[in-house]
Amino acid sequence: SRPILDMSYSRQFLDFQGSSIPSSMKKLVVTKLSQNFREAVTLQQDSPVPLPGDGDLLVRNRFVGINASDINYSAGRYDASVKPPFDIGFEGVGEVVALGLSASADYTVGQAVAYVKAGSFAEYTIVPARQAVPLPSVKPEFLTLMVSGATAYLSLKELGDLSEGKKVLVTAAAGGTGQFAVQLAKKAKCHVIGTCSSDEKGGFLKSIGCDHAINYKTENVESVLRKDYPEGVDVVYESVGGKMFDLALNALAIKGRLIVIGFIAGYQNPTGLQPIKAELLPAKLLKKSASVRGFFLNHYLSDYKMALQHLLKMYERGDLVCEVDFGDMSPEGKFTGLESVFRAVDYMYMGKNIGKIVVELPHSVSSKL
């Protein structure tokens, strides 16, 4: 068997709080490809707890993040070669409870870490030490930065060309990644417009600096943009797709840029898409010297650590709000335990969340010392 190293060198299969690391755990596994998360994913009760290899950490997950793309992953849209069963969940925050020998050069048992890696919807996850991010403590706010914050930061930095006075439209602005696009555009001294689905979300957006929140349930977004921004908007941070994409495209100013970071409106459809009026796209772009750019975080991993350090510093200085939604307002209450991941995914697709949806995995310590 591969070595597990506990830094005391004596209590080999005990974690840092003196409780035994169990031999089995719960985890979520994709057992059938489907855009219906509940159909695709099974909760397994007795999966073996994996052993870390030489350069690995065994992380006990305390908080895991829900992403719109969890559904794309369970539908097999990212890699057609991957066949079920496979692990799911993209990001987690927790403590190192065991580690391999060379990983112990940089990490110790008990250390708080975050990571982005498939397989976070589990009680324990193996994380290569080089992919882990050391944290000052285990807090759900850090989780908001891992995928959502980094996506907003890198896409706007690489593709947004933000500068003072630019008009920036953020769709789904009160969501997990929208909240960061709003704040980062404000830090660049832009005028920020955000779309959302309730007055409560509008209030949240104003609290994080959004200049103009548009509730698309009660206002006609197209009319509001045409009336208040007749020259158009310079940058759109777009994650909804379908009709919202068409509307955003039409609202672009001369030399405007539309950044596509997702199209959540279509993810639950069999094709993963909602139709757009794309046949007019060449003419519309030409007429305005405008551009549409896609952004997928996996293609920017060389800049990822830099982005994350920057965001962590901003948060620790108090310059960034990292809003977490534990589902306290959902019908069955707070998202606790792996069983509630299914509810959390439903909650996101109902558009109920303000900020990043996070599930807590409680851990009861039964001390053996």
Short mmCIF file of C-alpha atoms in Angstrom, two decimals:
data_model
loop_
_atom_site.label_atom_id
_atom_site.label_comp_id
_atom_site.label_asym_id
_atom_site.label_seq_id
_atom_site.Cartn_x
_atom_site.Cartn_y
_atom_site.Cartn_z
CA SER A 1 0.00 0.00 0.00
CA ARG A 2 1.10 3.56 -0.61
CA PRO A 3 2.42 5.52 2.37
CA ILE A 4 0.26 7.82 4.44
CA LEU A 5 2.33 10.20 6.49
CA ASP A 6 0.93 11.89 9.58
CA MET A 7 3.32 14.58 10.80
CA SER A 8 3.55 13.04 14.28
CA TYR A 9 5.03 9.93 12.58
CA SER A 10 3.28 7.70 15.08
CA ARG A 11 -0.50 7.98 14.75
CA GLN A 12 -0.57 6.69 11.16
CA PHE A 13 -4.27 6.41 10.30
CA LEU A 14 -5.42 9.04 12.79
CA ASP A 15 -6.22 12.49 11.59
CA PHE A 16 -4.96 15.66 13.24
CA GLN A 17 -7.88 15.83 15.70
CA GLY A 18 -7.21 12.33 16.93
CA SER A 19 -10.14 10.61 15.26
CA SER A 20 -9.72 7.65 12.95
CA ILE A 21 -9.90 8.23 9.22
CA PRO A 22 -12.67 5.83 8.21
CA SER A 23 -12.12 3.17 5.58
CA SER A 24 -15.30 4.09 3.67
CA MET A 25 -17.13 7.31 2.82
CA LYS A 26 -20.06 8.82 0.93
CA LYS A 27 -19.55 10.37 -2.48
CA LEU A 28 -21.57 11.38 -5.54
CA VAL A 29 -20.90 9.50 -8.76
CA VAL A 30 -22.22 10.01 -12.29
CA THR A 31 -23.72 6.62 -13.17
CA LYS A 32 -25.61 7.66 -16.32
CA LEU A 33 -25.06 10.54 -18.74
CA SER A 34 -27.98 12.96 -18.52
CA GLN A 35 -28.58 16.72 -18.29
CA ASN A 36 -31.01 15.84 -15.49
CA PHE A 37 -28.66 15.89 -12.48
CA ARG A 38 -30.93 13.71 -10.32
CA GLU A 39 -31.07 11.06 -13.05
CA ALA A 40 -27.36 11.17 -13.78
CA VAL A 41 -25.92 11.12 -10.27
CA THR A 42 -26.01 8.51 -7.50
CA LEU A 43 -25.06 8.92 -3.83
CA GLN A 44 -22.76 6.02 -2.96
CA GLN A 45 -22.69 5.23 0.76
CA ASP A 46 -19.64 3.01 1.10
CA SER A 47 -16.91 4.04 -1.33
CA PRO A 48 -13.38 3.33 -0.08
CA VAL A 49 -11.52 6.35 1.29
CA PRO A 50 -8.61 6.72 -1.16
CA LEU A 51 -4.96 6.59 -0.09
CA PRO A 52 -2.76 9.55 -1.03
CA GLY A 53 0.24 8.83 -3.22
CA ASP A 54 3.67 10.32 -2.63
CA GLY A 55 2.80 13.83 -3.91
CA ASP A 56 -0.83 13.86 -2.77
CA LEU A 57 -2.96 15.26 0.03
CA LEU A 58 -6.03 13.54 1.45
CA VAL A 59 -8.48 16.40 2.08
CA ARG A 60 -11.53 16.06 4.28
CA ASN A 61 -14.05 18.31 2.55
CA ARG A 62 -15.91 20.81 4.70
CA PHE A 63 -17.48 23.01 2.00
CA VAL A 64 -18.11 22.20 -1.67
CA GLY A 65 -19.20 24.61 -4.40
CA ILE A 66 -22.12 24.18 -6.80
CA ASN A 67 -21.52 25.28 -10.40
CA ALA A 68 -23.91 25.58 -13.33
CA SER A 69 -21.50 23.40 -15.28
CA ASP A 70 -21.99 20.45 -12.90
CA ILE A 71 -24.92 19.60 -15.19
CA ASN A 72 -22.74 19.81 -18.31
CA TYR A 73 -20.26 17.48 -16.66
CA SER A 74 -22.93 14.95 -15.64
CA ALA A 75 -24.28 15.07 -19.21
CA GLY A 76 -20.82 14.16 -20.57
CA ARG A 77 -20.49 17.40 -22.55
CA TYR A 78 -16.91 18.28 -21.60
CA ASP A 79 -15.16 15.08 -22.58
CA ALA A 80 -16.98 12.57 -24.75
CA SER A 81 -14.34 9.92 -24.01
CA VAL A 82 -15.20 9.77 -20.29
CA LYS A 83 -17.72 7.00 -19.57
CA PRO A 84 -19.69 6.50 -16.33
CA PRO A 85 -19.11 5.87 -13.53
CA PHE A 86 -17.02 8.96 -12.72
CA ASP A 87 -16.70 11.36 -9.80
CA ILE A 88 -18.31 14.80 -9.85
CA GLY A 89 -17.96 18.20 -8.14
CA PHE A 90 -15.31 20.74 -9.15
CA GLU A 91 -14.14 22.54 -6.02
CA GLY A 92 -13.76 22.09 -2.29
CA VAL A 93 -12.35 23.56 0.90
CA GLY A 94 -11.26 21.41 3.82
CA GLU A 95 -8.38 20.15 5.96
CA VAL A 96 -5.47 17.92 5.05
CA VAL A 97 -5.90 14.75 7.12
CA ALA A 98 -3.13 12.61 5.57
CA LEU A 99 -0.46 13.11 2.94
CA GLY A 100 2.36 11.43 1.01
CA LEU A 101 6.01 11.87 1.87
CA SER A 102 7.03 14.41 -0.78
CA ALA A 103 3.78 16.36 -0.27
CA SER A 104 4.85 16.84 3.37
CA ALA A 105 7.63 19.18 2.20
CA ASP A 106 5.01 21.92 1.69
CA TYR A 107 1.95 20.80 3.64
CA THR A 108 1.14 19.52 7.11
CA VAL A 109 -1.75 17.56 8.54
CA GLY A 110 -4.44 19.93 9.78
CA GLN A 111 -3.73 22.59 7.16
CA ALA A 112 -6.67 24.34 5.49
CA VAL A 113 -6.64 24.08 1.70
CA ALA A 114 -8.86 24.76 -1.29
CA TYR A 115 -8.68 23.08 -4.67
CA VAL A 116 -10.27 22.85 -8.11
CA LYS A 117 -10.42 19.23 -9.26
CA ALA A 118 -13.13 16.79 -10.31
CA GLY A 119 -14.40 14.70 -7.42
CA SER A 120 -15.16 17.24 -4.70
CA PHE A 121 -18.68 15.89 -4.03
CA ALA A 122 -17.23 13.39 -1.56
CA GLU A 123 -16.35 13.31 2.13
CA TYR A 124 -12.67 12.88 1.25
CA THR A 125 -10.83 13.81 -1.95
CA ILE A 126 -7.26 13.14 -3.10
CA VAL A 127 -5.66 16.40 -4.25
CA PRO A 128 -2.16 16.57 -5.81
CA ALA A 129 -0.18 18.92 -3.55
CA ARG A 130 0.82 21.09 -6.52
CA GLN A 131 -2.88 21.78 -7.26
CA ALA A 132 -3.83 22.72 -3.70
CA VAL A 133 -4.11 26.29 -2.46
CA PRO A 134 -3.11 26.84 1.20
CA LEU A 135 -5.61 28.95 3.15
CA PRO A 136 -5.44 30.77 6.49
CA SER A 137 -8.59 28.93 7.66
CA VAL A 138 -11.49 26.78 6.46
CA LYS A 139 -14.08 29.34 5.38
CA PRO A 140 -16.76 29.00 2.70
CA GLU A 141 -15.96 32.50 1.40
CA PHE A 142 -12.64 31.21 0.05
CA LEU A 143 -14.56 28.69 -2.04
CA THR A 144 -16.38 31.45 -3.92
CA LEU A 145 -13.07 32.58 -5.42
CA MET A 146 -11.87 29.22 -6.74
CA VAL A 147 -13.98 28.93 -9.91
CA SER A 148 -16.45 31.84 -9.82
CA GLY A 149 -14.07 34.61 -8.73
CA ALA A 150 -11.22 33.40 -10.93
CA THR A 151 -13.52 33.20 -13.97
CA ALA A 152 -14.66 36.80 -13.51
CA TYR A 153 -11.16 38.10 -12.82
CA LEU A 154 -9.35 36.37 -15.69
CA SER A 155 -12.07 36.88 -18.32
CA LEU A 156 -12.37 40.60 -17.62
CA LYS A 157 -8.59 41.03 -17.38
CA GLU A 158 -7.80 39.09 -20.57
CA LEU A 159 -10.80 39.99 -22.73
CA GLY A 160 -12.58 42.97 -21.16
CA ASP A 161 -10.08 45.80 -21.73
CA LEU A 162 -11.79 47.69 -18.89
CA SER A 163 -11.00 51.34 -18.24
CA GLU A 164 -12.54 54.27 -16.43
CA GLY A 165 -15.98 55.29 -17.67
CA LYS A 166 -16.66 52.17 -19.75
CA LYS A 167 -20.20 50.81 -19.51
CA VAL A 168 -20.28 47.16 -18.45
CA LEU A 169 -23.39 44.96 -18.50
CA VAL A 170 -23.33 41.85 -16.28
CA THR A 171 -26.09 39.27 -16.83
CA ALA A 172 -27.15 37.06 -13.87
CA ALA A 173 -25.26 39.65 -11.86
CA ALA A 174 -26.29 38.45 -8.39
CA GLY A 175 -25.07 34.88 -9.02
CA GLY A 176 -21.90 33.09 -8.02
CA THR A 177 -19.65 34.64 -10.67
CA GLY A 178 -21.76 37.71 -11.53
CA GLN A 179 -21.13 39.18 -8.07
CA PHE A 180 -17.41 39.29 -8.85
CA ALA A 181 -17.80 40.69 -12.36
CA VAL A 182 -19.81 43.58 -10.85
CA GLN A 183 -17.23 44.32 -8.17
CA LEU A 184 -14.16 43.99 -10.40
CA ALA A 185 -15.70 46.25 -13.08
CA LYS A 186 -16.43 48.83 -10.36
CA LYS A 187 -12.82 48.61 -9.15
CA ALA A 188 -11.80 49.48 -12.74
CA LYS A 189 -14.01 52.62 -12.39
CA CYS A 190 -16.58 51.42 -14.92
CA HIS A 191 -20.30 52.15 -14.90
CA VAL A 192 -21.91 48.77 -14.09
CA ILE A 193 -25.37 47.57 -15.10
CA GLY A 194 -26.59 44.22 -13.74
CA THR A 195 -29.59 42.08 -14.64
CA CYS A 196 -31.30 40.02 -11.93
CA SER A 197 -34.64 38.33 -11.16
CA SER A 198 -35.86 40.00 -7.95
CA ASP A 199 -35.83 43.27 -6.03
CA GLU A 200 -33.94 41.51 -3.23
CA LYS A 201 -31.17 40.66 -5.70
CA GLY A 202 -31.29 44.24 -6.97
CA GLY A 203 -30.69 45.45 -3.42
CA PHE A 204 -27.73 43.10 -3.07
CA LEU A 205 -26.29 44.38 -6.36
CA LYS A 206 -26.55 48.01 -5.22
CA SER A 207 -24.81 47.03 -1.96
CA ILE A 208 -21.76 45.75 -3.90
CA GLY A 209 -21.53 48.86 -6.09
CA CYS A 210 -23.75 48.12 -9.11
CA ASP A 211 -24.86 51.45 -10.60
CA HIS A 212 -28.04 50.20 -12.28
CA ALA A 213 -29.80 46.94 -11.37
CA ILE A 214 -32.47 45.79 -13.84
CA ASN A 215 -35.06 43.27 -12.60
CA TYR A 216 -35.91 41.37 -15.80
CA LYS A 217 -39.05 39.93 -14.20
CA THR A 218 -40.64 43.38 -13.80
CA GLU A 219 -38.76 45.50 -16.37
CA ASN A 220 -38.15 45.14 -20.10
CA VAL A 221 -34.35 44.93 -20.22
CA GLU A 222 -34.16 45.83 -23.91
CA SER A 223 -36.27 48.99 -23.46
CA VAL A 224 -34.33 50.07 -20.37
CA LEU A 225 -30.98 49.67 -22.15
CA ARG A 226 -32.20 51.48 -25.26
CA LYS A 227 -33.57 54.38 -23.23
CA ASP A 228 -30.77 54.75 -20.66
CA TYR A 229 -27.79 53.74 -22.82
CA PRO A 230 -28.64 54.89 -26.37
CA GLU A 231 -24.96 54.63 -27.40
CA GLY A 232 -24.83 51.03 -26.17
CA VAL A 233 -22.60 49.25 -23.65
CA ASP A 234 -18.87 48.65 -24.08
CA VAL A 235 -18.53 45.24 -22.44
CA VAL A 236 -21.03 42.48 -21.64
CA TYR A 237 -20.20 39.69 -19.18
CA GLU A 238 -22.74 37.08 -20.35
CA SER A 239 -23.63 33.79 -18.70
CA VAL A 240 -27.32 33.26 -19.53
CA GLY A 241 -27.55 32.56 -23.28
CA GLY A 242 -30.67 32.34 -25.43
CA LYS A 243 -32.75 35.52 -25.54
CA MET A 244 -30.42 37.31 -23.11
CA PHE A 245 -27.48 36.74 -25.48
CA ASP A 246 -29.44 38.24 -28.40
CA LEU A 247 -30.47 41.19 -26.28
CA ALA A 248 -26.90 41.78 -25.04
CA LEU A 249 -25.52 41.54 -28.58
CA ASN A 250 -27.98 44.19 -29.78
CA ALA A 251 -26.99 46.45 -26.88
CA LEU A 252 -23.28 46.56 -27.79
CA ALA A 253 -21.70 49.93 -28.51
CA ILE A 254 -19.28 50.62 -31.39
CA LYS A 255 -16.19 48.41 -30.76
CA GLY A 256 -18.13 46.67 -27.96
CA ARG A 257 -17.08 43.27 -26.62
CA LEU A 258 -19.37 40.46 -25.49
CA ILE A 259 -17.67 37.86 -23.28
CA VAL A 260 -19.46 34.50 -23.11
CA ILE A 261 -18.68 32.65 -19.87
CA GLY A 262 -21.70 30.33 -20.05
CA PHE A 263 -25.27 29.91 -21.28
CA ILE A 264 -27.06 28.50 -18.25
CA ALA A 265 -30.51 28.92 -19.85
CA GLY A 266 -29.80 25.92 -22.09
CA TYR A 267 -27.87 23.55 -19.83
CA GLN A 268 -30.92 21.54 -18.81
CA ASN A 269 -31.98 20.99 -22.44
CA PRO A 270 -30.93 17.76 -24.20
CA THR A 271 -28.58 19.71 -26.51
CA GLY A 272 -27.31 22.04 -23.78
CA LEU A 273 -28.28 25.01 -25.93
CA GLN A 274 -31.08 27.52 -26.34
CA PRO A 275 -31.48 28.93 -29.83
CA ILE A 276 -29.99 32.35 -30.62
CA LYS A 277 -30.42 34.49 -33.73
CA ALA A 278 -26.90 33.68 -34.88
CA GLU A 279 -27.53 34.08 -38.61
CA LEU A 280 -27.46 37.87 -38.10
CA LEU A 281 -24.24 37.72 -36.10
CA PRO A 282 -21.71 38.59 -38.88
CA ALA A 283 -23.72 41.64 -39.95
CA LYS A 284 -24.24 42.86 -36.39
CA LEU A 285 -20.55 42.53 -35.51
CA LEU A 286 -19.40 44.19 -38.72
CA LYS A 287 -21.80 47.09 -38.35
CA LYS A 288 -20.35 47.92 -34.92
CA SER A 289 -16.75 46.61 -35.24
CA ALA A 290 -17.83 44.53 -32.26
CA SER A 291 -16.61 41.13 -31.06
CA VAL A 292 -17.84 38.05 -29.23
CA ARG A 293 -15.28 36.12 -27.20
CA GLY A 294 -15.68 32.87 -25.29
CA PHE A 295 -13.95 32.24 -21.97
CA PHE A 296 -13.37 28.79 -20.42
CA LEU A 297 -11.29 28.77 -17.21
CA ASN A 298 -9.42 25.55 -18.11
CA HIS A 299 -7.68 27.38 -20.97
CA TYR A 300 -6.20 29.98 -18.60
CA LEU A 301 -4.73 27.73 -15.92
CA SER A 302 -1.22 29.19 -16.41
CA ASP A 303 -2.55 32.46 -14.90
CA TYR A 304 -4.83 30.81 -12.36
CA LYS A 305 -2.58 30.91 -9.26
CA MET A 306 -1.79 34.59 -9.87
CA ALA A 307 -5.49 35.42 -10.18
CA LEU A 308 -6.36 33.54 -7.03
CA GLN A 309 -3.60 35.15 -4.93
CA HIS A 310 -4.82 38.56 -6.11
CA LEU A 311 -8.44 37.76 -5.17
CA LEU A 312 -7.48 36.27 -1.79
CA LYS A 313 -5.54 39.44 -0.94
CA MET A 314 -8.50 41.60 -1.98
CA TYR A 315 -10.85 39.55 0.22
CA GLU A 316 -8.49 39.64 3.20
CA ARG A 317 -8.15 43.43 2.85
CA GLY A 318 -11.94 43.75 2.89
CA ASP A 319 -12.04 44.95 -0.75
CA LEU A 320 -14.20 42.11 -2.04
CA VAL A 321 -17.58 40.80 -0.92
CA CYS A 322 -17.75 37.00 -1.26
CA GLU A 323 -21.45 36.29 -0.86
CA VAL A 324 -22.25 32.68 0.06
CA ASP A 325 -25.73 31.14 -0.27
CA PHE A 326 -26.21 28.04 1.90
CA GLY A 327 -29.85 27.71 0.84
CA ASP A 328 -31.24 28.89 4.19
CA MET A 329 -34.20 30.34 2.28
CA SER A 330 -34.82 27.18 0.25
CA PRO A 331 -37.97 25.16 1.08
CA GLU A 332 -36.12 22.44 3.00
CA GLY A 333 -33.53 24.76 4.54
CA LYS A 334 -29.76 24.87 4.59
CA PHE A 335 -27.70 22.67 2.24
CA THR A 336 -25.98 20.27 4.64
CA GLY A 337 -24.43 16.94 3.70
CA LEU A 338 -23.86 15.38 0.28
CA GLU A 339 -27.55 14.43 0.03
CA SER A 340 -28.40 18.13 -0.30
CA VAL A 341 -26.23 18.66 -3.42
CA PHE A 342 -29.26 17.58 -5.49
CA ARG A 343 -31.43 20.27 -3.87
CA ALA A 344 -28.66 22.83 -4.29
CA VAL A 345 -28.43 22.17 -8.04
CA ASP A 346 -32.23 22.52 -8.36
CA TYR A 347 -32.10 25.77 -6.36
CA MET A 348 -29.53 27.24 -8.74
CA TYR A 349 -31.55 26.38 -11.82
CA MET A 350 -34.61 27.98 -10.25
CA GLY A 351 -32.52 31.17 -10.09
CA LYS A 352 -33.05 31.59 -6.35
CA ASN A 353 -29.49 32.11 -5.19
CA ILE A 354 -27.79 35.34 -4.19
CA GLY A 355 -24.05 34.76 -4.46
CA LYS A 356 -22.30 31.40 -4.67
CA ILE A 357 -24.19 28.25 -3.67
CA VAL A 358 -22.19 26.24 -1.15
CA VAL A 359 -22.97 22.93 0.57
CA GLU A 360 -21.55 22.26 4.03
CA LEU A 361 -20.30 18.78 4.87
CA PRO A 362 -20.39 18.56 8.67
CA HIS A 363 -17.88 16.36 10.43
CA SER A 364 -18.27 14.97 13.91
CA VAL A 365 -14.97 14.23 15.61
CA SER A 366 -14.94 11.15 17.84
CA SER A 367 -11.59 11.51 19.56
CA LYS A 368 -9.58 8.36 20.18
CA LEU A 369 -6.94 10.10 22.32
#
